[in-house]
PDB file of C-alpha atoms in Angstrom:
ATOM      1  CA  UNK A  30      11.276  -8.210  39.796  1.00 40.00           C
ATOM      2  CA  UNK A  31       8.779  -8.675  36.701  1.00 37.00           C
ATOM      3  CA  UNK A  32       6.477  -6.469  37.629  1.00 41.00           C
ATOM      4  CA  UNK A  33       9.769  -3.632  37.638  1.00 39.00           C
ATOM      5  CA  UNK A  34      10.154  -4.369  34.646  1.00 37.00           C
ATOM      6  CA  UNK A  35       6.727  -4.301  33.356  1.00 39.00           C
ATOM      7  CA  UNK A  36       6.460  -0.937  35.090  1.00 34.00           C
ATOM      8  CA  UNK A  37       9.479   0.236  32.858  1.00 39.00           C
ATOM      9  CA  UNK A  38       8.484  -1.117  30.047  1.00 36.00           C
ATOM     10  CA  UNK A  39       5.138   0.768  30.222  1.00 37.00           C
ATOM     11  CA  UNK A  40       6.463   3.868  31.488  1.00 35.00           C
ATOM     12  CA  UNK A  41       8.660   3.765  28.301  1.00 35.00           C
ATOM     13  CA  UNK A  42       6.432   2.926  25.795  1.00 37.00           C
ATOM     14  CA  UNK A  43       3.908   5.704  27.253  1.00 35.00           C
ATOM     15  CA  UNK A  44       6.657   8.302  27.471  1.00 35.00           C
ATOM     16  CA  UNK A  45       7.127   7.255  23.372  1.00 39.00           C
ATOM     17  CA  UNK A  46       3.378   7.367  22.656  1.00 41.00           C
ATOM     18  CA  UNK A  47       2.949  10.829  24.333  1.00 39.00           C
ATOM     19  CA  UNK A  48       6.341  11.968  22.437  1.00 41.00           C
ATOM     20  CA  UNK A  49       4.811  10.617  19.181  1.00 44.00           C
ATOM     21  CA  UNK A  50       1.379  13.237  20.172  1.00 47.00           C
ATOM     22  CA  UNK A  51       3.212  16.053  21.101  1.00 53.00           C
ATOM     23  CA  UNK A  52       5.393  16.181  18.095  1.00 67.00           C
ATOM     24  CA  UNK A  53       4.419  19.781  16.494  1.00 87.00           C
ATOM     25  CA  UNK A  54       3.468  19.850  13.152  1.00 93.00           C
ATOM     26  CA  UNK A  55       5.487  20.659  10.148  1.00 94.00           C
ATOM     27  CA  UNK A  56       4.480  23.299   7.711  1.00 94.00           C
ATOM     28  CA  UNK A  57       5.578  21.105   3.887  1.00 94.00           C
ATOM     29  CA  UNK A  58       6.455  23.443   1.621  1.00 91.00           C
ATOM     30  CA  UNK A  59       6.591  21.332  -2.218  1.00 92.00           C
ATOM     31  CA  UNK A  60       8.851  23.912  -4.756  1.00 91.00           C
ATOM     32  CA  UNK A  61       7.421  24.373  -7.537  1.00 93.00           C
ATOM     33  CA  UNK A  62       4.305  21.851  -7.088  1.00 94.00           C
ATOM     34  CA  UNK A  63       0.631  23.079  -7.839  1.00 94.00           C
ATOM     35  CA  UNK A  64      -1.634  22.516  -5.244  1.00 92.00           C
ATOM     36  CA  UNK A  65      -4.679  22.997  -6.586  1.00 93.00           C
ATOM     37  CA  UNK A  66      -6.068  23.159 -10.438  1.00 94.00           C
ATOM     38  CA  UNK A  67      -9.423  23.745 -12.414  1.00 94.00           C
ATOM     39  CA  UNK A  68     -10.684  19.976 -12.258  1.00 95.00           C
ATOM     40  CA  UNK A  69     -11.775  18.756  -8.980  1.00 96.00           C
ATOM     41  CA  UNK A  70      -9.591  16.248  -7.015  1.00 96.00           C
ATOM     42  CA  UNK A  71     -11.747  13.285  -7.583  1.00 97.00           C
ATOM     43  CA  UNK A  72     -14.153  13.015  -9.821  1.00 96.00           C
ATOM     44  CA  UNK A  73     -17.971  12.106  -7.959  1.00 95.00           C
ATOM     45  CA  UNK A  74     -21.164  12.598  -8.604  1.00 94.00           C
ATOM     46  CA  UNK A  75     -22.969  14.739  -6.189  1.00 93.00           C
ATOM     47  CA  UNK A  76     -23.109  11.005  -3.923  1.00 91.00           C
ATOM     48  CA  UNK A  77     -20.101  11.220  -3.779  1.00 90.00           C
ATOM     49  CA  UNK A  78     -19.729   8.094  -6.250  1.00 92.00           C
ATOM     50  CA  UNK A  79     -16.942   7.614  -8.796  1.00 95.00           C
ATOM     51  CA  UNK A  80     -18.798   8.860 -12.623  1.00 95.00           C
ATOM     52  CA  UNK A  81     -16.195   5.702 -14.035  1.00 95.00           C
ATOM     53  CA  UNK A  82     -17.031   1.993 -13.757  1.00 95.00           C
ATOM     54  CA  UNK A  83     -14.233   0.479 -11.828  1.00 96.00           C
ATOM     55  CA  UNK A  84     -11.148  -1.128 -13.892  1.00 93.00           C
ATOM     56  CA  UNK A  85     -11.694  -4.345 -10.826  1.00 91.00           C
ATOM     57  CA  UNK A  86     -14.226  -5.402  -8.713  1.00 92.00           C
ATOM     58  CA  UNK A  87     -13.257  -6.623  -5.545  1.00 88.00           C
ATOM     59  CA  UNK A  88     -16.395  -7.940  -3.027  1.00 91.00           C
ATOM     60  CA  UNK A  89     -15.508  -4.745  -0.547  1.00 93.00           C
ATOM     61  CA  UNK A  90     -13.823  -2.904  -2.751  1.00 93.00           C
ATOM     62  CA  UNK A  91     -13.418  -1.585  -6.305  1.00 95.00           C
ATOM     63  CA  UNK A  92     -10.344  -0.414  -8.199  1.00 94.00           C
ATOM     64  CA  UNK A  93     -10.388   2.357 -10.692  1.00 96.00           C
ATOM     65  CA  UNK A  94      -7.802   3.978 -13.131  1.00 95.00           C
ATOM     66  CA  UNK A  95      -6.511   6.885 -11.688  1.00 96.00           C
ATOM     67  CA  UNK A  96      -6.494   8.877 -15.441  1.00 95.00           C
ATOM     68  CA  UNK A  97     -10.064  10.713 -15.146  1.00 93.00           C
ATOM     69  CA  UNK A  98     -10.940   9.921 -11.729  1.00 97.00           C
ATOM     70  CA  UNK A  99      -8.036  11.592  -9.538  1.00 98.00           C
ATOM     71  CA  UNK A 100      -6.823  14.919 -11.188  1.00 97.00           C
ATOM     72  CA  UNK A 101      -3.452  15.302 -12.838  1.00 97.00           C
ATOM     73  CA  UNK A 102      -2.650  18.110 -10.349  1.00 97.00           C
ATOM     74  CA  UNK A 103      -3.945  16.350  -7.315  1.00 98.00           C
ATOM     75  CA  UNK A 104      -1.994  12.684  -8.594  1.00 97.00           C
ATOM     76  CA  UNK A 105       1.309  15.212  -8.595  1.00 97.00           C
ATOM     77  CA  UNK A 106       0.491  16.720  -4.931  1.00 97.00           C
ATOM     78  CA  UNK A 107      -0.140  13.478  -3.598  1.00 98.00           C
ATOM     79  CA  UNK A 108       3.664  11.776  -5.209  1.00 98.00           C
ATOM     80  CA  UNK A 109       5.162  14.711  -4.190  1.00 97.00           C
ATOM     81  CA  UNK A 110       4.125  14.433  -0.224  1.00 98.00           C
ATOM     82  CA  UNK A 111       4.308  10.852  -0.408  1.00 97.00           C
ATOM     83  CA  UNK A 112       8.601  11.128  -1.878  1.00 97.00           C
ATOM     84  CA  UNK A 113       8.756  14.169   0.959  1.00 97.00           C
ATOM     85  CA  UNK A 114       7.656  11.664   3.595  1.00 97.00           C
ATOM     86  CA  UNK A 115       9.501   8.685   2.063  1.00 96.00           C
ATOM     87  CA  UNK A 116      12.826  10.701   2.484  1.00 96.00           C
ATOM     88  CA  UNK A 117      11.783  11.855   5.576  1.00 95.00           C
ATOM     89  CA  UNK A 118      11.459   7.641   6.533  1.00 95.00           C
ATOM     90  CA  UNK A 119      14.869   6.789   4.931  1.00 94.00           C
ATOM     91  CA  UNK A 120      12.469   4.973   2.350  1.00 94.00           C
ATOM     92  CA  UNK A 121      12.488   4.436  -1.231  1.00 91.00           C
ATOM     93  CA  UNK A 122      11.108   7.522  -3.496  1.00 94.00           C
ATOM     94  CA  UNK A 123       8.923   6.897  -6.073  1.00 94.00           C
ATOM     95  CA  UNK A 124       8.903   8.888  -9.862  1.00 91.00           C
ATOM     96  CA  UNK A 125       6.474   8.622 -12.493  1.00 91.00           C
ATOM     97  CA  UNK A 126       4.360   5.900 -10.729  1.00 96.00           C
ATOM     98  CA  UNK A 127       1.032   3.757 -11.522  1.00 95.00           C
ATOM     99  CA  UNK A 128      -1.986   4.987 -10.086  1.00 96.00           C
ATOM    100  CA  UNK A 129      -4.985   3.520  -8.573  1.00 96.00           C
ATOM    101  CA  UNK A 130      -8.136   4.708  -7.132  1.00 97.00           C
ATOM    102  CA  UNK A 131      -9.391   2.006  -4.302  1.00 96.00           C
ATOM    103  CA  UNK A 132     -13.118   2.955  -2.871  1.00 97.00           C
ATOM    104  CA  UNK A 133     -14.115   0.463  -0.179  1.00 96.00           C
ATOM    105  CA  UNK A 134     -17.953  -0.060  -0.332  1.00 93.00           C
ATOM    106  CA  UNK A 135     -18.480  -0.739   3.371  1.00 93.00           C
ATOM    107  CA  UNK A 136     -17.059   2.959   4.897  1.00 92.00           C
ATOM    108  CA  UNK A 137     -18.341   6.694   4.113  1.00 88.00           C
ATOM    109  CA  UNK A 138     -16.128   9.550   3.041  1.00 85.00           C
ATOM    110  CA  UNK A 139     -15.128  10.125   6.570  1.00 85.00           C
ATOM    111  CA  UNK A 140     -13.618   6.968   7.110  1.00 91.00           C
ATOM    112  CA  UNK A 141     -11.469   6.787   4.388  1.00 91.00           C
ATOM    113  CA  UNK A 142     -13.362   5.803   1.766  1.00 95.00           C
ATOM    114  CA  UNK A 143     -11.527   6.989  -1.113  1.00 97.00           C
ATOM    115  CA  UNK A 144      -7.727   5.811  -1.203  1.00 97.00           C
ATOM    116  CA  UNK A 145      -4.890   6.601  -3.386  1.00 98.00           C
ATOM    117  CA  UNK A 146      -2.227   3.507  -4.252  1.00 97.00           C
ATOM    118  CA  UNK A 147       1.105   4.505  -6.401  1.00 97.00           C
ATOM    119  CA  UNK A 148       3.200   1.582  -8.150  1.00 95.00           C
ATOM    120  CA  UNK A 149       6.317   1.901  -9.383  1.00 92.00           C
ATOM    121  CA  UNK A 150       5.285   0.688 -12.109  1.00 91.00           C
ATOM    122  CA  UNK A 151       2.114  -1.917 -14.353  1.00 91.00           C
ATOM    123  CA  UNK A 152       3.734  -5.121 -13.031  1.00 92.00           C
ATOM    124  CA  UNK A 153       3.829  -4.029  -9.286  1.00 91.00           C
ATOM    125  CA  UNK A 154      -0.038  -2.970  -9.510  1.00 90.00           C
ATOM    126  CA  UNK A 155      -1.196  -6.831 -10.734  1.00 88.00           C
ATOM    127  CA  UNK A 156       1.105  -7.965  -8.018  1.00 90.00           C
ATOM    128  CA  UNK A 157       0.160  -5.396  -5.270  1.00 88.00           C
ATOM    129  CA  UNK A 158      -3.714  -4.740  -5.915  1.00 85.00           C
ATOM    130  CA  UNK A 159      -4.484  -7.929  -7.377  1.00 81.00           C
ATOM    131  CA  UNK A 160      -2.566 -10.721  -6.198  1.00 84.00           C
ATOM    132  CA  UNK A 161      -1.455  -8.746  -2.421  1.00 84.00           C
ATOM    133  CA  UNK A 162       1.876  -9.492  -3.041  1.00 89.00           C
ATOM    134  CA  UNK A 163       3.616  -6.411  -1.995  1.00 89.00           C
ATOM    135  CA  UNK A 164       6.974  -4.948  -1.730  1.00 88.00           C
ATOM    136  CA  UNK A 165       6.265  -1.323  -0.717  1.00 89.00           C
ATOM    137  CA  UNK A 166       3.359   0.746  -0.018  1.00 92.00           C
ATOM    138  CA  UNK A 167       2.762   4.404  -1.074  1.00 95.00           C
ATOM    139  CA  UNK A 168      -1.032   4.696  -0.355  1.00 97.00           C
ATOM    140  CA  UNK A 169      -2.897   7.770   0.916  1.00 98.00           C
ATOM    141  CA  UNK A 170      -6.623   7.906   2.461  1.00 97.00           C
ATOM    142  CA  UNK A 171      -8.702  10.735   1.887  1.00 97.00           C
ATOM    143  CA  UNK A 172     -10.229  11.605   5.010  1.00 95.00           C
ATOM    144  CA  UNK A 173     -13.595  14.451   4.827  1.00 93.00           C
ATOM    145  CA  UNK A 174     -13.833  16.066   8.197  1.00 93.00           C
ATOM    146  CA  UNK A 175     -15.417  19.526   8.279  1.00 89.00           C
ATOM    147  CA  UNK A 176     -15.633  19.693   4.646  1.00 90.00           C
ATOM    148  CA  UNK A 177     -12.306  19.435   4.136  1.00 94.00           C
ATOM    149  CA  UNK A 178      -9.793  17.052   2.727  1.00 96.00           C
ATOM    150  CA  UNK A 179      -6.893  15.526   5.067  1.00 97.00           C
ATOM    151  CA  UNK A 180      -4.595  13.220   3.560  1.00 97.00           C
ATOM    152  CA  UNK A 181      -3.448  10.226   5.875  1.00 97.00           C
ATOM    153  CA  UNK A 182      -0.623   8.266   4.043  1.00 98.00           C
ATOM    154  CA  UNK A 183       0.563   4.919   4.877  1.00 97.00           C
ATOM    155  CA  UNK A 184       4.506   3.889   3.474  1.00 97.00           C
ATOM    156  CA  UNK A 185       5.810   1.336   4.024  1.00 94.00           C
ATOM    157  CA  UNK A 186       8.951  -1.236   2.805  1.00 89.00           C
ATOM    158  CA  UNK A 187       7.792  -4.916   2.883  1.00 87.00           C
ATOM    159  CA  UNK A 188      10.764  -6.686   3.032  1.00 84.00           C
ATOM    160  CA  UNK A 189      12.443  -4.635   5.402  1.00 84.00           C
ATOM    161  CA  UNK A 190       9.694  -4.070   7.984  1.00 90.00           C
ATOM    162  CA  UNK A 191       9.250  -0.625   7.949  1.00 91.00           C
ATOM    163  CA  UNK A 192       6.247   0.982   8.607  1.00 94.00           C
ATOM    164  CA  UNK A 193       4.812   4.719   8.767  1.00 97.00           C
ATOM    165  CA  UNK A 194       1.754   6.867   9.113  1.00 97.00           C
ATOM    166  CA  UNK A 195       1.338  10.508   8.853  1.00 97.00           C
ATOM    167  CA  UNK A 196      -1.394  13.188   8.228  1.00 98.00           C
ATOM    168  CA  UNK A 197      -1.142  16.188   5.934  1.00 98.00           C
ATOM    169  CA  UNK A 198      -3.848  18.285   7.095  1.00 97.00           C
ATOM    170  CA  UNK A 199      -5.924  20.606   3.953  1.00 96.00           C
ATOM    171  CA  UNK A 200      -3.390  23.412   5.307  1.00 95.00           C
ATOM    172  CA  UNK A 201      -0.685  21.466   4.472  1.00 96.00           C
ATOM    173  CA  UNK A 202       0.869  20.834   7.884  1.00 97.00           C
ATOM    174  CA  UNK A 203       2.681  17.538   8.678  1.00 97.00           C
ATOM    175  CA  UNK A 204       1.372  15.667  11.717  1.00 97.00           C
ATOM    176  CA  UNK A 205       4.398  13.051  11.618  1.00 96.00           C
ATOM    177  CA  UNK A 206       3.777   9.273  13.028  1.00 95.00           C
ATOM    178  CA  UNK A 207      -0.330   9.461  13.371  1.00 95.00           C
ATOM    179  CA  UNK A 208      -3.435   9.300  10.863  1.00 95.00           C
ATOM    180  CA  UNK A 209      -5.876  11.985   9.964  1.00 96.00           C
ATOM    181  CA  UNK A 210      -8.658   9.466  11.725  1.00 93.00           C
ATOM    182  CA  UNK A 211      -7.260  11.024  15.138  1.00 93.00           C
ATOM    183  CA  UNK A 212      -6.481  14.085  14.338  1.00 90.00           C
ATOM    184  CA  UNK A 213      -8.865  16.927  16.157  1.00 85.00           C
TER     185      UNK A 213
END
Protein backbone atom coordinates (compact mmCIF):
# COMPACT_ATOMS: atom_id res chain seq x y z
CA UNK A 1 0.00 0.00 0.00
CA UNK A 2 3.04 2.53 0.63
CA UNK A 3 4.76 1.88 -2.13
CA UNK A 4 1.11 3.00 -4.20
CA UNK A 5 1.37 5.75 -2.76
CA UNK A 6 4.92 6.55 -3.22
CA UNK A 7 4.33 5.68 -6.87
CA UNK A 8 1.60 8.51 -6.91
CA UNK A 9 3.27 10.75 -5.19
CA UNK A 10 6.19 10.60 -7.69
CA UNK A 11 4.19 10.33 -10.67
CA UNK A 12 2.63 13.65 -9.44
CA UNK A 13 5.36 15.56 -8.53
CA UNK A 14 7.12 14.51 -12.00
CA UNK A 15 3.99 15.31 -13.99
CA UNK A 16 4.42 19.04 -12.00
CA UNK A 17 8.16 19.27 -12.69
CA UNK A 18 7.74 18.46 -16.45
CA UNK A 19 4.59 21.00 -16.45
CA UNK A 20 6.86 23.59 -14.75
CA UNK A 21 9.60 22.84 -18.14
CA UNK A 22 7.21 22.88 -20.68
CA UNK A 23 5.59 26.09 -19.71
CA UNK A 24 6.24 28.39 -22.99
CA UNK A 25 7.73 31.49 -22.52
CA UNK A 26 6.17 34.84 -22.23
CA UNK A 27 7.15 37.70 -24.42
CA UNK A 28 7.10 40.97 -21.27
CA UNK A 29 6.26 43.84 -22.84
CA UNK A 30 7.14 47.02 -19.95
CA UNK A 31 4.97 50.39 -21.42
CA UNK A 32 6.77 52.99 -21.53
CA UNK A 33 10.12 51.52 -19.83
CA UNK A 34 13.63 52.07 -21.56
CA UNK A 35 15.47 49.14 -22.04
CA UNK A 36 18.58 50.15 -22.80
CA UNK A 37 20.57 53.70 -22.38
CA UNK A 38 24.08 55.30 -23.17
CA UNK A 39 25.88 54.06 -19.85
CA UNK A 40 26.57 50.46 -19.62
CA UNK A 41 24.51 48.25 -17.22
CA UNK A 42 27.17 47.78 -14.69
CA UNK A 43 29.95 49.54 -14.41
CA UNK A 44 33.48 47.03 -14.70
CA UNK A 45 36.61 47.35 -15.66
CA UNK A 46 37.60 45.32 -18.59
CA UNK A 47 37.94 42.21 -15.54
CA UNK A 48 34.96 42.52 -15.19
CA UNK A 49 35.53 44.17 -11.59
CA UNK A 50 33.34 46.86 -10.02
CA UNK A 51 35.61 50.60 -10.74
CA UNK A 52 33.83 51.51 -6.90
CA UNK A 53 35.19 50.22 -3.58
CA UNK A 54 32.38 48.36 -2.01
CA UNK A 55 29.99 50.35 0.59
CA UNK A 56 30.51 46.54 2.88
CA UNK A 57 32.77 43.92 2.93
CA UNK A 58 31.47 40.70 3.59
CA UNK A 59 34.29 37.55 3.68
CA UNK A 60 32.49 36.07 0.26
CA UNK A 61 30.94 38.87 -0.68
CA UNK A 62 30.95 42.66 -1.09
CA UNK A 63 28.11 45.17 -1.19
CA UNK A 64 28.14 48.24 -3.30
CA UNK A 65 25.79 51.32 -3.80
CA UNK A 66 23.82 50.82 -6.64
CA UNK A 67 24.14 54.92 -7.72
CA UNK A 68 27.27 54.62 -10.24
CA UNK A 69 27.65 51.03 -10.41
CA UNK A 70 24.18 49.72 -11.91
CA UNK A 71 22.76 52.29 -14.49
CA UNK A 72 19.71 54.41 -13.84
CA UNK A 73 18.04 52.82 -16.91
CA UNK A 74 19.06 49.30 -16.14
CA UNK A 75 17.97 49.88 -11.98
CA UNK A 76 14.36 50.94 -13.74
CA UNK A 77 14.27 47.68 -16.15
CA UNK A 78 15.17 45.52 -13.47
CA UNK A 79 12.03 47.15 -10.74
CA UNK A 80 9.93 47.09 -13.47
CA UNK A 81 10.29 43.08 -14.28
CA UNK A 82 10.72 42.39 -10.78
CA UNK A 83 6.76 44.44 -9.88
CA UNK A 84 5.63 42.48 -13.38
CA UNK A 85 6.64 39.19 -11.78
CA UNK A 86 5.59 40.17 -8.23
CA UNK A 87 1.96 40.70 -9.60
CA UNK A 88 2.25 37.88 -11.58
CA UNK A 89 3.07 35.87 -7.83
CA UNK A 90 0.17 37.65 -5.99
CA UNK A 91 3.25 39.36 -4.16
CA UNK A 92 3.94 42.67 -2.86
CA UNK A 93 5.18 45.43 -5.59
CA UNK A 94 7.85 47.46 -4.85
CA UNK A 95 8.21 51.59 -5.93
CA UNK A 96 11.07 53.73 -5.58
CA UNK A 97 13.25 51.09 -3.78
CA UNK A 98 16.97 50.88 -2.21
CA UNK A 99 19.45 49.41 -4.29
CA UNK A 100 22.34 47.20 -3.81
CA UNK A 101 24.96 45.70 -5.88
CA UNK A 102 26.12 42.15 -4.17
CA UNK A 103 29.34 40.52 -6.12
CA UNK A 104 30.24 37.19 -4.52
CA UNK A 105 34.08 36.70 -4.74
CA UNK A 106 34.05 32.91 -5.01
CA UNK A 107 31.82 32.55 -8.60
CA UNK A 108 32.60 34.05 -12.25
CA UNK A 109 30.18 36.08 -14.31
CA UNK A 110 28.50 32.96 -15.43
CA UNK A 111 27.45 31.86 -12.24
CA UNK A 112 25.86 34.71 -11.05
CA UNK A 113 28.31 36.74 -9.90
CA UNK A 114 26.84 40.04 -10.05
CA UNK A 115 23.35 40.33 -8.15
CA UNK A 116 20.85 43.00 -7.87
CA UNK A 117 18.91 43.41 -4.20
CA UNK A 118 15.88 46.16 -4.03
CA UNK A 119 14.62 47.39 -0.44
CA UNK A 120 11.76 49.06 0.13
CA UNK A 121 13.43 51.25 1.69
CA UNK A 122 17.31 52.34 4.05
CA UNK A 123 16.02 50.49 7.14
CA UNK A 124 15.10 47.18 5.29
CA UNK A 125 18.73 47.15 3.57
CA UNK A 126 20.69 47.22 7.30
CA UNK A 127 18.16 44.63 8.24
CA UNK A 128 18.19 42.50 5.00
CA UNK A 129 21.96 42.78 3.75
CA UNK A 130 23.47 43.29 6.97
CA UNK A 131 21.85 41.72 9.75
CA UNK A 132 19.80 38.73 7.26
CA UNK A 133 16.79 39.58 8.76
CA UNK A 134 14.42 39.56 5.93
CA UNK A 135 10.88 40.11 5.13
CA UNK A 136 10.81 39.94 1.31
CA UNK A 137 13.19 39.40 -1.39
CA UNK A 138 13.36 41.24 -4.78
CA UNK A 139 16.88 40.12 -5.96
CA UNK A 140 17.98 39.41 -9.54
CA UNK A 141 21.31 37.48 -10.74
CA UNK A 142 22.98 38.45 -13.73
CA UNK A 143 23.78 35.47 -15.54
CA UNK A 144 26.63 35.91 -18.89
CA UNK A 145 26.01 33.04 -21.21
CA UNK A 146 26.98 33.61 -24.85
CA UNK A 147 27.80 37.11 -24.26
CA UNK A 148 24.70 37.97 -23.24
CA UNK A 149 22.88 39.06 -20.16
CA UNK A 150 19.90 36.82 -18.65
CA UNK A 151 18.30 38.00 -15.66
CA UNK A 152 17.26 35.19 -13.08
CA UNK A 153 15.15 36.83 -10.25
CA UNK A 154 14.38 35.36 -7.00
CA UNK A 155 10.96 36.97 -4.94
CA UNK A 156 10.01 35.98 -2.36
CA UNK A 157 7.58 36.93 0.98
CA UNK A 158 9.28 35.80 4.25
CA UNK A 159 6.65 35.61 6.50
CA UNK A 160 4.28 34.06 4.35
CA UNK A 161 6.41 31.36 2.70
CA UNK A 162 6.29 32.18 -0.67
CA UNK A 163 8.84 31.55 -2.94
CA UNK A 164 9.61 32.14 -6.83
CA UNK A 165 12.18 31.93 -9.56
CA UNK A 166 12.04 33.03 -13.06
CA UNK A 167 14.38 33.93 -16.03
CA UNK A 168 14.05 36.91 -18.34
CA UNK A 169 16.15 35.96 -21.13
CA UNK A 170 18.34 39.27 -23.07
CA UNK A 171 15.19 39.00 -25.55
CA UNK A 172 13.02 39.67 -22.97
CA UNK A 173 11.02 36.45 -22.81
CA UNK A 174 9.65 35.11 -19.48
CA UNK A 175 10.69 31.56 -18.62
CA UNK A 176 8.18 31.40 -15.50
CA UNK A 177 9.15 29.03 -12.32
CA UNK A 178 13.05 28.21 -13.38
CA UNK A 179 16.53 30.17 -13.29
CA UNK A 180 18.63 31.38 -16.14
CA UNK A 181 21.43 28.70 -14.66
CA UNK A 182 19.22 25.99 -16.62
CA UNK A 183 18.12 27.62 -19.22
CA UNK A 184 19.66 26.26 -22.80
Amino acid sequence: MLNRIWLGVSIAALTLLTACFDAKPVHVVLDGVVRSGAEPMLTLTDELEPVADPAYVHKKRDLYDCDGMVAPWFQKVLVAELNYLAGQDKLQSISNPVCLLIVDKDLGPKEGRFSVHFYEDVQELRECAINHRCKIARNVSLVLKNQLVYRSYFLSDFKREKYYQHCITPDDMWMANTTCYVVP
